[in-house]
């Protein structure tokens, strides 16, 4: 099952940028509990992992080039 855009955003914010669930919940306008649940469906399918140790490699090209996502990671 393909993750929704919100699930993908939650996953990228958590795994690529390391944002806490509290901040993800605020950005996505969700409860913190919901933010935790959103991250799981956005995870890569078994057997497919992001580059780097622990699956925390560089963000996908689309995430790096999105000005909204870039603004969340700071300068």
PDB file of C-alpha atoms in Angstrom, residues 3 5 7-18 42-44 48-52 55-70 73:
ATOM      1  CA  UNK A   3       1.792   5.924   1.794  1.00  0.00           C
ATOM      2  CA  UNK A   5       1.561  12.495   1.127  1.00  0.00           C
ATOM      3  CA  UNK A   7       2.583   9.914   5.829  1.00  0.00           C
ATOM      4  CA  UNK A   8       5.549  10.534   3.531  1.00  0.00           C
ATOM      5  CA  UNK A   9       6.037  14.043   4.951  1.00  0.00           C
ATOM      6  CA  UNK A  10       5.958  12.706   8.522  1.00  0.00           C
ATOM      7  CA  UNK A  11       8.475   9.993   7.632  1.00  0.00           C
ATOM      8  CA  UNK A  12      10.881  12.420   5.933  1.00  0.00           C
ATOM      9  CA  UNK A  13      10.674  14.919   8.777  1.00  0.00           C
ATOM     10  CA  UNK A  14      11.446  12.197  11.318  1.00  0.00           C
ATOM     11  CA  UNK A  15      13.966  10.007   9.510  1.00  0.00           C
ATOM     12  CA  UNK A  16      15.804  12.439   7.246  1.00  0.00           C
ATOM     13  CA  UNK A  17      15.774  15.547   9.424  1.00  0.00           C
ATOM     14  CA  UNK A  18      15.401  13.979  12.882  1.00  0.00           C
ATOM     15  CA  UNK A  42       5.744   6.200   5.380  1.00  0.00           C
ATOM     16  CA  UNK A  43       8.638   3.838   6.061  1.00  0.00           C
ATOM     17  CA  UNK A  44      10.217   2.112   3.066  1.00  0.00           C
ATOM     18  CA  UNK A  48      14.311  -1.205   0.740  1.00  0.00           C
ATOM     19  CA  UNK A  49      16.228   1.096   3.057  1.00  0.00           C
ATOM     20  CA  UNK A  50      17.536   4.600   2.744  1.00  0.00           C
ATOM     21  CA  UNK A  51      21.289   4.993   2.279  1.00  0.00           C
ATOM     22  CA  UNK A  52      23.507   5.384   5.330  1.00  0.00           C
ATOM     23  CA  UNK A  55      18.516   4.103   7.157  1.00  0.00           C
ATOM     24  CA  UNK A  56      19.148   7.770   7.930  1.00  0.00           C
ATOM     25  CA  UNK A  57      20.906   8.786   4.746  1.00  0.00           C
ATOM     26  CA  UNK A  58      20.389  11.908   2.708  1.00  0.00           C
ATOM     27  CA  UNK A  59      16.856  13.003   2.036  1.00  0.00           C
ATOM     28  CA  UNK A  60      15.398  12.051  -1.338  1.00  0.00           C
ATOM     29  CA  UNK A  61      16.051  14.562  -4.112  1.00  0.00           C
ATOM     30  CA  UNK A  62      12.413  15.723  -4.055  1.00  0.00           C
ATOM     31  CA  UNK A  63      12.669  16.502  -0.321  1.00  0.00           C
ATOM     32  CA  UNK A  64      15.965  18.370  -0.739  1.00  0.00           C
ATOM     33  CA  UNK A  65      14.582  20.500  -3.563  1.00  0.00           C
ATOM     34  CA  UNK A  66      11.216  21.282  -1.930  1.00  0.00           C
ATOM     35  CA  UNK A  67      11.475  24.802  -0.443  1.00  0.00           C
ATOM     36  CA  UNK A  68       8.903  23.992   2.270  1.00  0.00           C
ATOM     37  CA  UNK A  69      10.823  20.931   3.452  1.00  0.00           C
ATOM     38  CA  UNK A  70      14.132  22.794   3.164  1.00  0.00           C
ATOM     39  CA  UNK A  73      15.760  21.968   8.350  1.00  0.00           C
TER      40      UNK A  73
END
